[in-house]
Coordinates of C-alpha atoms in Angstrom, one line a residue:
Chain A
M8 CA 0.2 -0.1 0.1
N9 CA 2.2 3.4 -1.3
L10 CA -0.5 6.1 -1.0
P11 CA 1.0 9.3 -2.3
T12 CA 3.3 11.3 0.6
H13 CA 1.5 14.8 -0.8
V14 CA -1.6 15.8 -2.7
R15 CA -2.5 18.9 -4.2
L16 CA -6.4 20.1 -3.5
V17 CA -7.9 22.1 -6.5
E18 CA -10.5 23.8 -4.9
V19 CA -13.6 24.1 -7.3
G20 CA -16.0 26.3 -4.9
P21 CA -15.9 29.3 -6.2
R22 CA -16.6 28.2 -9.7
D23 CA -18.1 24.5 -9.8
G24 CA -19.5 25.1 -6.5
L25 CA -21.2 28.6 -7.0
Q26 CA -22.4 28.1 -10.1
N27 CA -24.2 24.9 -8.6
E28 CA -25.9 27.9 -5.9
K29 CA -29.2 29.0 -6.2
K30 CA -28.2 32.1 -5.0
P31 CA -25.8 34.7 -7.1
I32 CA -23.5 36.4 -4.6
S33 CA -21.9 39.8 -4.8
V34 CA -18.4 40.0 -6.8
A35 CA -16.9 41.1 -3.1
D36 CA -18.2 37.8 -1.5
K37 CA -16.6 36.1 -4.4
V38 CA -13.3 37.7 -3.9
R39 CA -13.5 37.7 -0.3
L40 CA -13.8 33.4 -0.5
V41 CA -10.7 33.4 -3.2
D42 CA -8.7 35.2 -0.6
D43 CA -9.6 33.4 2.5
L44 CA -9.1 30.1 0.7
T45 CA -5.5 30.8 -0.6
A46 CA -5.0 32.2 2.8
A47 CA -5.7 28.8 4.1
G48 CA -3.0 27.4 1.9
L49 CA -4.9 26.6 -1.1
S50 CA -2.3 26.4 -4.0
H51 CA -5.2 25.9 -6.5
V52 CA -8.3 27.7 -6.9
E53 CA -11.0 27.5 -9.9
V54 CA -12.0 31.4 -9.4
G55 CA -14.6 31.5 -12.2
S56 CA -15.6 30.9 -15.8
F57 CA -15.9 32.6 -18.5
V58 CA -19.4 32.1 -20.4
S59 CA -22.4 34.1 -21.3
P60 CA -23.9 35.3 -18.2
K61 CA -27.0 34.3 -19.9
W62 CA -26.4 30.7 -19.3
V63 CA -24.9 31.0 -16.0
P64 CA -25.9 33.9 -14.1
Q65 CA -24.1 32.9 -11.0
M66 CA -20.9 33.1 -13.0
A67 CA -21.4 36.6 -14.1
G68 CA -18.5 38.9 -13.2
S69 CA -15.4 36.8 -13.2
T70 CA -13.7 39.4 -14.8
E71 CA -14.2 42.1 -12.1
V72 CA -13.1 38.7 -9.5
F73 CA -10.1 38.4 -11.5
A74 CA -9.2 41.9 -10.9
G75 CA -10.0 41.9 -7.4
I76 CA -8.3 38.8 -5.6
Q77 CA -5.2 39.4 -3.9
R78 CA -2.8 37.4 -6.3
K79 CA 0.0 34.9 -3.9
A80 CA 2.9 33.9 -5.6
G81 CA 2.7 30.2 -6.2
V82 CA -1.2 30.1 -6.5
T83 CA -2.5 29.0 -9.6
Y84 CA -5.5 30.6 -10.2
A85 CA -7.8 28.8 -12.9
A86 CA -10.9 29.8 -14.8
L87 CA -13.1 27.5 -17.0
T88 CA -13.5 28.8 -20.5
P89 CA -15.8 26.7 -23.0
N90 CA -14.7 28.1 -25.9
L91 CA -12.5 31.2 -28.0
K92 CA -14.3 33.9 -26.9
G93 CA -14.1 32.6 -23.0
L94 CA -10.4 31.8 -23.3
E95 CA -9.8 35.8 -24.5
A96 CA -11.3 37.4 -21.5
A97 CA -9.6 34.8 -19.4
L98 CA -6.5 35.7 -21.0
E99 CA -7.4 39.4 -20.5
S100 CA -8.3 38.5 -16.4
R101 CA -4.2 37.3 -16.7
V102 CA -5.5 33.7 -15.5
E103 CA -2.9 31.3 -14.8
E104 CA -4.8 28.3 -16.4
V105 CA -8.1 27.8 -18.3
A106 CA -9.7 24.4 -18.2
V107 CA -12.2 23.0 -20.6
F108 CA -15.1 20.3 -19.9
A109 CA -15.9 17.0 -21.8
A110 CA -18.1 14.0 -21.4
A111 CA -18.1 10.5 -21.4
S112 CA -21.2 10.3 -22.1
E113 CA -22.9 10.9 -25.7
S114 CA -26.4 11.9 -24.1
F115 CA -24.5 14.0 -21.7
S116 CA -22.5 15.4 -23.8
Q117 CA -25.7 16.7 -26.4
R118 CA -27.9 18.3 -23.5
N119 CA -24.9 19.9 -21.3
I120 CA -23.0 21.4 -23.9
N121 CA -25.2 20.9 -27.4
C122 CA -22.5 19.1 -29.4
S123 CA -21.1 15.5 -29.5
I124 CA -18.3 14.3 -27.7
D125 CA -16.1 14.5 -30.8
E126 CA -17.2 18.2 -31.7
S127 CA -16.1 19.5 -28.2
L128 CA -13.1 18.0 -28.6
Q129 CA -12.7 19.4 -31.9
R130 CA -13.7 22.8 -30.8
F131 CA -11.1 22.6 -27.7
I132 CA -8.2 22.4 -30.2
P133 CA -7.8 26.0 -31.1
L134 CA -8.3 26.5 -28.0
L135 CA -5.4 24.9 -26.5
E136 CA -3.0 26.0 -29.2
A137 CA -4.2 30.1 -28.4
A138 CA -3.7 29.1 -24.5
T139 CA -0.6 27.4 -24.9
T140 CA 0.9 30.4 -27.3
A141 CA -0.4 32.8 -24.5
G142 CA 1.7 30.7 -22.2
V143 CA -1.3 29.1 -19.9
R144 CA -1.8 26.1 -18.8
V145 CA -5.0 24.0 -20.1
R146 CA -6.8 21.6 -17.5
G147 CA -9.0 18.8 -18.9
Y148 CA -12.5 17.7 -17.0
V149 CA -14.3 14.5 -18.3
S150 CA -17.8 14.4 -16.7
C151 CA -19.5 11.2 -16.1
V152 CA -16.7 8.9 -15.8
L153 CA -18.8 6.5 -13.2
G154 CA -22.5 7.1 -14.1
C155 CA -24.5 9.3 -16.7
P156 CA -28.1 10.7 -15.7
Y157 CA -29.2 9.7 -18.9
E158 CA -27.3 6.7 -19.8
G159 CA -26.4 5.1 -16.3
A160 CA -23.3 3.2 -16.6
V161 CA -20.8 4.7 -18.4
A162 CA -17.4 2.3 -19.7
A163 CA -14.2 2.9 -18.3
E164 CA -12.8 2.2 -21.6
R165 CA -14.7 5.1 -23.1
V166 CA -13.5 7.3 -20.3
A167 CA -9.9 6.5 -21.2
V168 CA -10.2 7.5 -25.1
V169 CA -11.8 11.0 -24.1
A170 CA -8.9 11.5 -21.2
R171 CA -6.7 10.5 -24.1
E172 CA -7.6 13.0 -26.5
L173 CA -7.6 15.7 -23.9
D174 CA -4.2 14.5 -22.9
A175 CA -2.8 14.1 -26.8
M176 CA -4.2 18.2 -27.2
G177 CA -2.1 18.9 -24.7
C178 CA -3.8 19.0 -21.3
Y179 CA -1.6 18.8 -18.5
E180 CA -4.0 17.2 -16.3
V181 CA -7.4 15.4 -16.7
S182 CA -9.9 15.4 -13.9
L183 CA -12.0 12.7 -14.1
G184 CA -15.3 13.5 -12.7
D185 CA -18.1 11.6 -11.0
T186 CA -20.9 13.9 -11.9
I187 CA -23.7 12.3 -10.5
G188 CA -21.8 10.6 -7.4
T189 CA -23.0 7.2 -8.6
G190 CA -19.6 5.7 -8.3
T191 CA -18.1 3.0 -5.8
P192 CA -14.5 2.2 -4.5
G193 CA -14.2 -0.7 -7.3
A194 CA -15.5 1.2 -10.2
T195 CA -13.4 4.2 -9.0
R196 CA -10.2 1.4 -8.7
H197 CA -11.3 -0.1 -12.3
L198 CA -11.7 3.4 -13.7
F199 CA -8.1 4.6 -13.1
E200 CA -6.7 1.1 -13.6
V201 CA -7.8 1.6 -17.3
V202 CA -7.8 5.3 -17.7
G203 CA -4.0 4.7 -16.4
R204 CA -2.9 2.9 -19.2
A205 CA -4.5 5.7 -21.7
V206 CA -3.1 8.7 -19.6
P207 CA -0.1 8.5 -16.9
R208 CA -1.2 8.5 -13.4
E209 CA 0.7 11.4 -12.6
R210 CA -1.4 13.5 -15.0
L211 CA -4.5 12.2 -13.6
A212 CA -7.0 13.9 -10.9
G213 CA -10.2 12.7 -9.2
H214 CA -13.6 14.3 -8.8
F215 CA -15.6 13.1 -6.6
H216 CA -19.5 14.1 -5.7
D217 CA -21.2 13.3 -2.6
T218 CA -24.4 12.5 -3.7
Y219 CA -24.9 8.7 -2.5
G220 CA -22.4 9.4 0.5
Q221 CA -19.3 7.6 -1.6
A222 CA -16.9 10.5 -2.0
L223 CA -14.3 9.8 0.4
A224 CA -14.4 5.9 0.1
N225 CA -13.7 6.8 -3.7
V226 CA -11.0 9.2 -3.1
Y227 CA -9.3 6.3 -0.7
A228 CA -9.6 4.0 -3.5
S229 CA -8.1 6.1 -5.7
L230 CA -4.7 6.8 -3.1
L231 CA -4.3 3.4 -3.4
E232 CA -4.4 3.7 -7.1
G233 CA -1.6 6.5 -6.7
I234 CA -3.7 9.2 -7.7
A235 CA -2.8 12.7 -6.2
V236 CA -4.9 15.6 -7.2
F237 CA -8.3 16.1 -6.0
D238 CA -10.6 18.7 -6.8
A239 CA -13.2 19.7 -3.7
S240 CA -15.6 21.9 -2.9
V241 CA -15.4 24.3 0.7
A242 CA -18.7 23.7 2.6
G243 CA -19.6 21.3 0.0
L244 CA -21.1 24.3 -2.4
G245 CA -23.0 23.5 -5.3
G246 CA -25.8 20.8 -5.1
C247 CA -26.3 18.0 -7.4
P248 CA -28.7 19.7 -10.2
Y249 CA -29.4 16.1 -11.3
A250 CA -30.8 15.3 -7.6
K251 CA -32.4 18.1 -5.9
G252 CA -31.7 18.5 -2.6
A253 CA -28.9 15.9 -2.4
T254 CA -25.4 16.8 -1.7
G255 CA -22.9 17.9 -4.5
N256 CA -18.8 17.9 -4.4
V257 CA -17.2 16.4 -1.6
A258 CA -16.5 19.2 0.6
T259 CA -12.9 20.2 1.2
E260 CA -12.8 20.1 4.5
D261 CA -13.7 16.5 4.8
L262 CA -11.2 15.6 2.0
L263 CA -8.6 17.7 3.8
Y264 CA -9.7 15.6 7.5
L265 CA -9.2 12.7 5.3
L266 CA -5.7 13.2 4.3
D267 CA -4.4 14.6 7.4
G268 CA -5.4 11.7 9.2
L269 CA -3.5 9.8 6.6
G270 CA -0.6 11.4 6.9
I271 CA -0.5 13.3 3.8
V272 CA 0.8 16.6 2.7
T273 CA -1.5 19.1 1.7
G274 CA -0.4 22.8 2.8
V275 CA -3.8 23.3 3.9
D276 CA -4.9 24.9 7.5
A277 CA -8.0 23.1 8.5
D278 CA -8.9 25.5 11.0
R279 CA -8.4 28.8 8.4
L280 CA -10.5 26.8 5.4
I281 CA -13.3 25.5 7.7
A282 CA -13.3 29.4 9.0
A283 CA -14.0 30.2 4.8
G284 CA -16.2 27.7 4.7
E285 CA -18.4 29.0 7.7
R286 CA -18.2 32.5 6.2
I287 CA -19.3 31.6 2.4
C288 CA -22.1 29.5 4.1
A289 CA -23.4 32.6 5.7
V290 CA -23.5 34.6 2.8
L291 CA -25.4 32.2 0.9
G292 CA -27.7 31.3 4.1
R293 CA -27.2 27.7 3.3
E294 CA -26.3 24.8 5.6
N295 CA -22.7 24.1 5.7
G296 CA -22.3 20.6 3.8
S297 CA -18.9 19.8 5.5
R298 CA -19.6 17.3 8.6
V299 CA -16.3 18.0 9.9
A300 CA -17.2 21.7 9.8
R301 CA -20.3 21.1 11.8
A302 CA -18.9 18.7 14.1
R303 CA -16.0 21.6 14.7
R304 CA -19.1 24.0 15.8
A305 CA -20.2 21.9 18.8
Chain B
M11 CA -7.5 -7.1 -2.9
N12 CA -9.3 -9.8 -1.4
L13 CA -12.8 -8.3 -0.7
P14 CA -15.0 -10.4 1.3
T15 CA -17.6 -11.8 -0.8
H16 CA -20.9 -11.6 2.1
V17 CA -21.0 -9.0 4.7
R18 CA -23.5 -9.2 7.5
L19 CA -25.4 -5.6 8.2
V20 CA -25.8 -5.0 12.1
E21 CA -28.6 -2.8 12.2
V22 CA -28.8 -0.6 15.8
G23 CA -31.0 2.3 14.6
P24 CA -33.7 1.0 16.8
R25 CA -31.2 0.6 19.8
D26 CA -27.8 3.2 19.2
G27 CA -30.0 5.5 16.7
L28 CA -33.3 5.8 18.9
Q29 CA -31.0 6.3 22.1
N30 CA -29.6 9.3 20.9
E31 CA -32.8 11.0 19.5
K32 CA -34.1 13.6 21.6
K33 CA -37.8 12.6 21.0
P34 CA -39.0 9.4 22.3
I35 CA -41.2 7.5 20.6
S36 CA -43.9 5.2 20.8
V37 CA -43.7 1.3 21.1
A38 CA -46.1 0.9 18.2
D39 CA -43.7 3.0 15.9
K40 CA -40.5 0.9 17.2
V41 CA -42.2 -2.5 16.5
R42 CA -43.0 -1.0 13.0
L43 CA -39.1 -0.1 12.7
V44 CA -37.8 -3.5 13.4
D45 CA -40.4 -5.1 11.1
D46 CA -39.8 -2.8 8.2
L47 CA -36.2 -3.4 8.8
T48 CA -36.5 -7.4 8.8
A49 CA -38.9 -7.0 6.1
A50 CA -36.0 -5.4 3.9
G51 CA -33.8 -8.3 4.8
L52 CA -31.9 -7.4 7.5
S53 CA -31.0 -10.4 9.7
H54 CA -29.4 -8.7 12.2
V55 CA -31.4 -6.3 14.6
E56 CA -30.5 -4.5 17.9
V57 CA -34.1 -4.1 19.0
G58 CA -33.4 -2.7 22.2
S59 CA -31.8 -2.0 25.4
F60 CA -32.8 -3.1 29.1
V61 CA -31.7 -0.6 31.0
S62 CA -33.2 1.8 33.4
P63 CA -35.7 4.3 31.7
K64 CA -34.3 6.4 34.6
W65 CA -31.2 6.5 32.5
V66 CA -32.3 6.0 29.1
P67 CA -36.0 6.8 28.5
Q68 CA -36.2 6.6 24.9
M69 CA -35.5 3.1 25.1
A70 CA -38.3 2.5 27.9
G71 CA -40.7 -0.1 26.6
S72 CA -38.0 -3.0 25.6
T73 CA -40.1 -5.6 26.6
E74 CA -43.4 -4.3 24.9
V75 CA -41.6 -3.8 21.8
F76 CA -39.8 -7.9 21.6
A77 CA -43.3 -8.5 22.5
G78 CA -44.8 -6.7 19.6
I79 CA -42.3 -7.2 16.6
Q80 CA -43.3 -10.3 14.2
R81 CA -40.4 -12.4 14.8
K82 CA -38.3 -13.6 11.1
A83 CA -36.9 -17.0 10.8
G84 CA -33.5 -16.9 10.3
V85 CA -33.2 -13.2 11.7
T86 CA -31.2 -12.3 15.1
Y87 CA -33.2 -10.0 17.6
A88 CA -30.7 -8.4 19.9
A89 CA -30.6 -6.5 23.1
L90 CA -27.7 -4.2 25.2
T91 CA -27.8 -5.7 28.3
P92 CA -25.5 -3.7 30.6
N93 CA -26.0 -5.8 33.9
L94 CA -27.5 -9.3 34.9
K95 CA -30.9 -7.5 35.8
G96 CA -30.7 -6.4 32.1
L97 CA -30.0 -9.8 31.1
E98 CA -33.1 -11.4 33.1
A99 CA -35.7 -8.9 31.5
A100 CA -34.2 -9.9 27.8
L101 CA -34.4 -13.5 28.5
E102 CA -38.1 -13.2 29.3
S103 CA -37.9 -11.5 26.2
R104 CA -37.1 -14.1 24.2
V105 CA -34.3 -12.5 23.2
E106 CA -31.7 -14.5 20.3
E107 CA -28.7 -11.9 21.7
V108 CA -27.5 -9.9 24.3
A109 CA -24.5 -7.3 23.7
V110 CA -22.6 -5.9 26.6
F111 CA -20.5 -2.6 26.3
A112 CA -16.8 -1.9 27.1
A113 CA -14.6 1.4 26.2
A114 CA -10.8 1.2 25.2
S115 CA -10.8 4.5 27.1
E116 CA -10.4 4.7 30.9
S117 CA -12.0 8.0 31.3
F118 CA -14.6 7.3 28.9
S119 CA -15.1 4.3 30.8
Q120 CA -15.8 5.8 34.1
R121 CA -17.8 8.8 32.5
N122 CA -20.0 6.6 30.2
I123 CA -20.6 3.8 32.6
N124 CA -19.0 4.7 36.0
C125 CA -16.4 2.2 36.4
S126 CA -13.2 1.1 35.3
I127 CA -12.6 -1.0 31.9
D128 CA -11.5 -3.9 34.1
E129 CA -14.6 -3.0 36.6
S130 CA -16.8 -3.1 33.4
L131 CA -15.2 -6.6 32.1
Q132 CA -15.8 -8.6 35.5
R133 CA -18.8 -7.3 35.9
F134 CA -19.4 -9.3 32.2
I135 CA -18.5 -12.4 33.4
P136 CA -21.2 -13.6 35.1
L137 CA -23.4 -12.1 32.7
L138 CA -21.8 -13.8 29.9
E139 CA -22.1 -17.3 32.4
A140 CA -26.0 -16.4 32.4
A141 CA -26.5 -15.9 28.7
T142 CA -24.9 -18.8 27.8
T143 CA -26.5 -21.0 29.8
A144 CA -29.8 -19.5 28.8
G145 CA -28.3 -20.2 25.1
V146 CA -28.0 -16.7 24.2
R147 CA -25.7 -15.6 22.2
V148 CA -23.3 -12.3 23.7
R149 CA -21.6 -9.7 21.4
G150 CA -19.0 -7.2 22.9
Y151 CA -18.9 -3.4 21.8
V152 CA -15.5 -1.9 22.9
S153 CA -16.0 2.0 22.2
C154 CA -13.6 4.9 21.4
V155 CA -11.5 2.3 19.3
L156 CA -10.4 5.4 17.3
G157 CA -10.1 8.1 19.9
C158 CA -11.9 9.6 23.0
P159 CA -14.0 12.6 23.4
Y160 CA -12.2 12.9 26.6
E161 CA -8.5 11.5 26.3
G162 CA -8.1 12.1 22.6
A163 CA -5.8 9.2 20.7
V164 CA -6.5 5.5 21.8
A165 CA -3.7 3.3 20.9
A166 CA -4.6 0.4 18.9
E167 CA -3.0 -2.1 21.6
R168 CA -5.0 -0.8 24.4
V169 CA -8.2 -1.8 21.9
A170 CA -7.0 -5.1 21.6
V171 CA -6.1 -5.7 24.9
V172 CA -10.1 -4.8 26.0
A173 CA -11.4 -7.3 22.7
R174 CA -9.0 -10.0 23.4
E175 CA -10.7 -10.0 27.2
L176 CA -14.5 -9.8 25.6
D177 CA -13.6 -12.9 23.3
A178 CA -12.0 -14.8 26.0
M179 CA -14.6 -14.5 28.4
G180 CA -17.1 -15.6 25.3
C181 CA -18.1 -13.1 23.1
Y182 CA -18.9 -14.6 19.7
E183 CA -17.9 -11.2 18.2
V184 CA -16.4 -8.0 19.0
S185 CA -17.8 -4.9 17.5
L186 CA -14.9 -1.6 17.5
G187 CA -16.9 1.7 17.4
D188 CA -15.3 4.7 16.5
T189 CA -17.1 6.7 19.0
I190 CA -16.4 9.9 17.9
G191 CA -16.0 9.5 14.3
T192 CA -12.5 11.0 14.2
G193 CA -10.9 7.4 12.5
T194 CA -9.2 7.7 9.1
P195 CA -8.9 4.7 7.0
G196 CA -4.7 4.3 7.8
A197 CA -6.0 4.3 11.4
T198 CA -8.7 2.2 10.7
R199 CA -6.3 -0.8 9.2
H200 CA -3.8 -0.3 11.5
L201 CA -6.1 -0.8 14.1
F202 CA -7.8 -4.4 12.4
E203 CA -4.3 -5.2 11.8
V204 CA -3.4 -4.9 15.4
V205 CA -6.5 -6.0 17.1
G206 CA -6.8 -8.7 14.6
R207 CA -3.5 -10.4 16.4
A208 CA -5.4 -10.6 19.7
V209 CA -8.9 -12.0 18.1
P210 CA -9.8 -13.4 14.5
R211 CA -10.9 -11.0 11.9
E212 CA -13.8 -13.1 11.6
R213 CA -14.9 -12.8 15.1
L214 CA -14.6 -8.8 14.6
A215 CA -17.1 -6.3 13.3
G216 CA -16.6 -2.2 12.5
H217 CA -19.2 0.6 14.1
F218 CA -18.0 3.6 12.5
H219 CA -19.7 7.1 13.2
D220 CA -19.9 9.5 10.4
T221 CA -19.4 12.6 12.4
Y222 CA -16.1 14.1 10.2
G223 CA -17.3 12.2 7.3
Q224 CA -15.1 9.1 7.3
A225 CA -17.3 6.4 8.1
L226 CA -17.7 4.6 4.6
A227 CA -14.1 5.5 3.7
N228 CA -13.2 3.3 6.9
V229 CA -15.5 0.9 6.2
Y230 CA -13.9 0.3 2.6
A231 CA -10.5 0.2 4.5
S232 CA -12.1 -2.6 6.7
L233 CA -13.4 -4.4 4.1
L234 CA -9.6 -4.4 2.3
E235 CA -8.5 -5.8 6.1
G236 CA -11.0 -8.8 5.7
I237 CA -13.8 -7.2 8.0
A238 CA -17.0 -8.8 7.1
V239 CA -19.5 -7.2 9.1
F240 CA -20.5 -3.9 10.1
D241 CA -23.2 -2.1 12.3
A242 CA -25.2 0.9 10.8
S243 CA -28.2 3.1 11.8
V244 CA -31.1 3.2 9.3
A245 CA -31.5 6.9 8.1
G246 CA -28.3 7.6 10.3
L247 CA -30.6 7.6 13.2
G248 CA -28.6 8.8 16.3
G249 CA -26.6 11.9 16.5
C250 CA -23.4 12.4 18.1
P251 CA -23.4 13.2 22.0
Y252 CA -20.2 14.8 21.9
A253 CA -20.9 16.9 19.4
K254 CA -24.4 18.5 19.0
G255 CA -25.5 18.8 15.4
A256 CA -23.0 16.7 13.7
T257 CA -23.7 13.3 12.6
G258 CA -23.6 10.0 14.0
N259 CA -23.9 6.3 13.1
V260 CA -23.2 5.4 8.9
A261 CA -26.4 5.3 7.6
T262 CA -27.2 1.7 6.6
E263 CA -28.6 2.9 3.6
D264 CA -25.3 4.8 2.6
L265 CA -23.3 1.8 3.3
L266 CA -25.6 -1.0 1.6
Y267 CA -24.9 1.4 -1.5
L268 CA -21.1 0.9 -0.9
L269 CA -21.4 -2.9 -0.4
D270 CA -23.9 -3.1 -3.8
G271 CA -21.3 -1.2 -5.5
L272 CA -18.7 -3.6 -4.9
G273 CA -20.2 -6.6 -5.4
I274 CA -20.6 -7.6 -2.3
V275 CA -24.0 -9.4 -0.9
T276 CA -26.1 -8.8 2.1
G277 CA -29.5 -9.7 1.3
V278 CA -30.9 -6.6 2.1
D279 CA -33.1 -4.8 -0.5
A280 CA -32.2 -1.1 -0.5
D281 CA -35.4 0.5 -2.1
R282 CA -37.3 -1.0 1.4
L283 CA -34.5 -0.2 3.6
I284 CA -35.1 3.7 2.2
A285 CA -39.1 3.3 2.6
A286 CA -38.1 2.0 6.3
G287 CA -35.6 5.5 7.2
E288 CA -38.0 7.8 5.6
R289 CA -40.8 6.4 7.8
I290 CA -39.0 6.3 10.8
C291 CA -37.9 9.8 10.2
A292 CA -41.5 11.4 9.5
V293 CA -42.0 10.0 12.9
L294 CA -39.4 11.5 14.6
G295 CA -39.8 14.6 12.4
R296 CA -36.1 14.7 11.7
E297 CA -34.2 14.9 8.7
N298 CA -33.1 11.7 6.7
G299 CA -29.3 11.5 7.7
S300 CA -28.7 9.0 4.4
R301 CA -27.4 10.7 1.6
V302 CA -28.7 7.5 -0.6
A303 CA -32.2 8.3 0.7
R304 CA -32.2 12.2 0.2
A305 CA -30.6 11.5 -3.8
R306 CA -33.7 9.2 -4.1
R307 CA -36.3 11.6 -3.3
A308 CA -35.4 13.3 -6.3

């Protein structure tokens, strides 16, 4: 059992989290959240998304958020950019990294981004070229890696094909997302075994949703497969759009508790992270989705 | 990686769960809960506790509950019996099994059951003799196996001593309880490695609380160590008395989801189990603590 000694946490709360919260919040509150997170020691934060506010009103003001944050040395400030127009705006905001989003399920791709998996990948090629020219790294997401809300089971081999494409076109890392949270540890290990033959494991990340309570068990299974990068959302921000009232992203606090317990180094301070989560929950008027945060209140 | 092919789930909701719920419920509702659980396929249910209702008002009426349930062949109906008086009442109620409760932490033992660990073990010897004479099996619990609310860390070697004593005096199984939920998978594996040298692993069970969100990761870690019996509480009944507002027992539904996903046989039907949990939550007027149950509502 050789667990990684270090793990990089990719904080997706300000983007994947807030995007799935009903209540849009102010630019000032977003800036504060990002700064709180980097002050807690997170070295990789997805700050926002450069998409039309018509489609995702929660992500309006990403340019202002990037302008307002206090940039810390050594921190990667990233943004989701679905197309070239988004990339241009991101570059103007001096992002360190952009992310593109593909699906492992054809139905999900069609319904979520209105094109086939192949079309989405083709669309990313010029985006990656432009980003690379601008000296900006690109991270790839693959969604529905352990199940699709429309198709059900998704074969690991299909995930591997999409991950390999993203890797081949220059994504420095591919994050595999269990979008609907139906994965369990055996399937998770199988996934990384299969995808790990297409893309080196050190360029793979795990992105787990806790909808069915399985996220941390899946993280532990991933660690046993040598995966050392995980996405998480402070306070478990972001619900699950496919199961109302259900849990979405795994809470960064709970994931950190797991890693701290395993003696794995992350550089993140639990107390400051918990405080950041409590603060944004107060702003949103939502319950804190982190069980660690709730236990610590007592 | 040799996971067990079968797991026995020990449903502790009617006892450990309800005992830690503020609102006492009627005998009829308890009977219905137990019958719902066995109808869902659970073969091992802790029905109640024979203790003074002065100390634990939620457990009043255990005699009436045992008289009211529909006994199903092949199901073990168990009760917690802290002393000989409790055992006598349990035997009159024709229980199949009784349970005794020790701690791995001296401070917890003193504050929880008002005696030292050794005194509690000495007290169990005549109880085990009487139960064995009556043809009733005895299950042992050890609490605070991965941390104590008063002492902090608890060495696995101390747990092993207590577990070995319970095993030696005739407990057919010893359940190791992470009472405050602070355990993480590495500590869990270490625990079973150490205790497994004192008591054969097939006579050990895992009892995890989800207070810090770690329960299912710890279950997976236990499965990897060959543990094949787990305690759980439908709907996550029972809070954590040491952290108000926090989560207590791992929800049986969520544990079942993990096991089903791993292809491990339990004999439990998820839909009927979820229905049982939803019903008791309505009676208690509490939120359902199972994330699977909440996701399925959508």
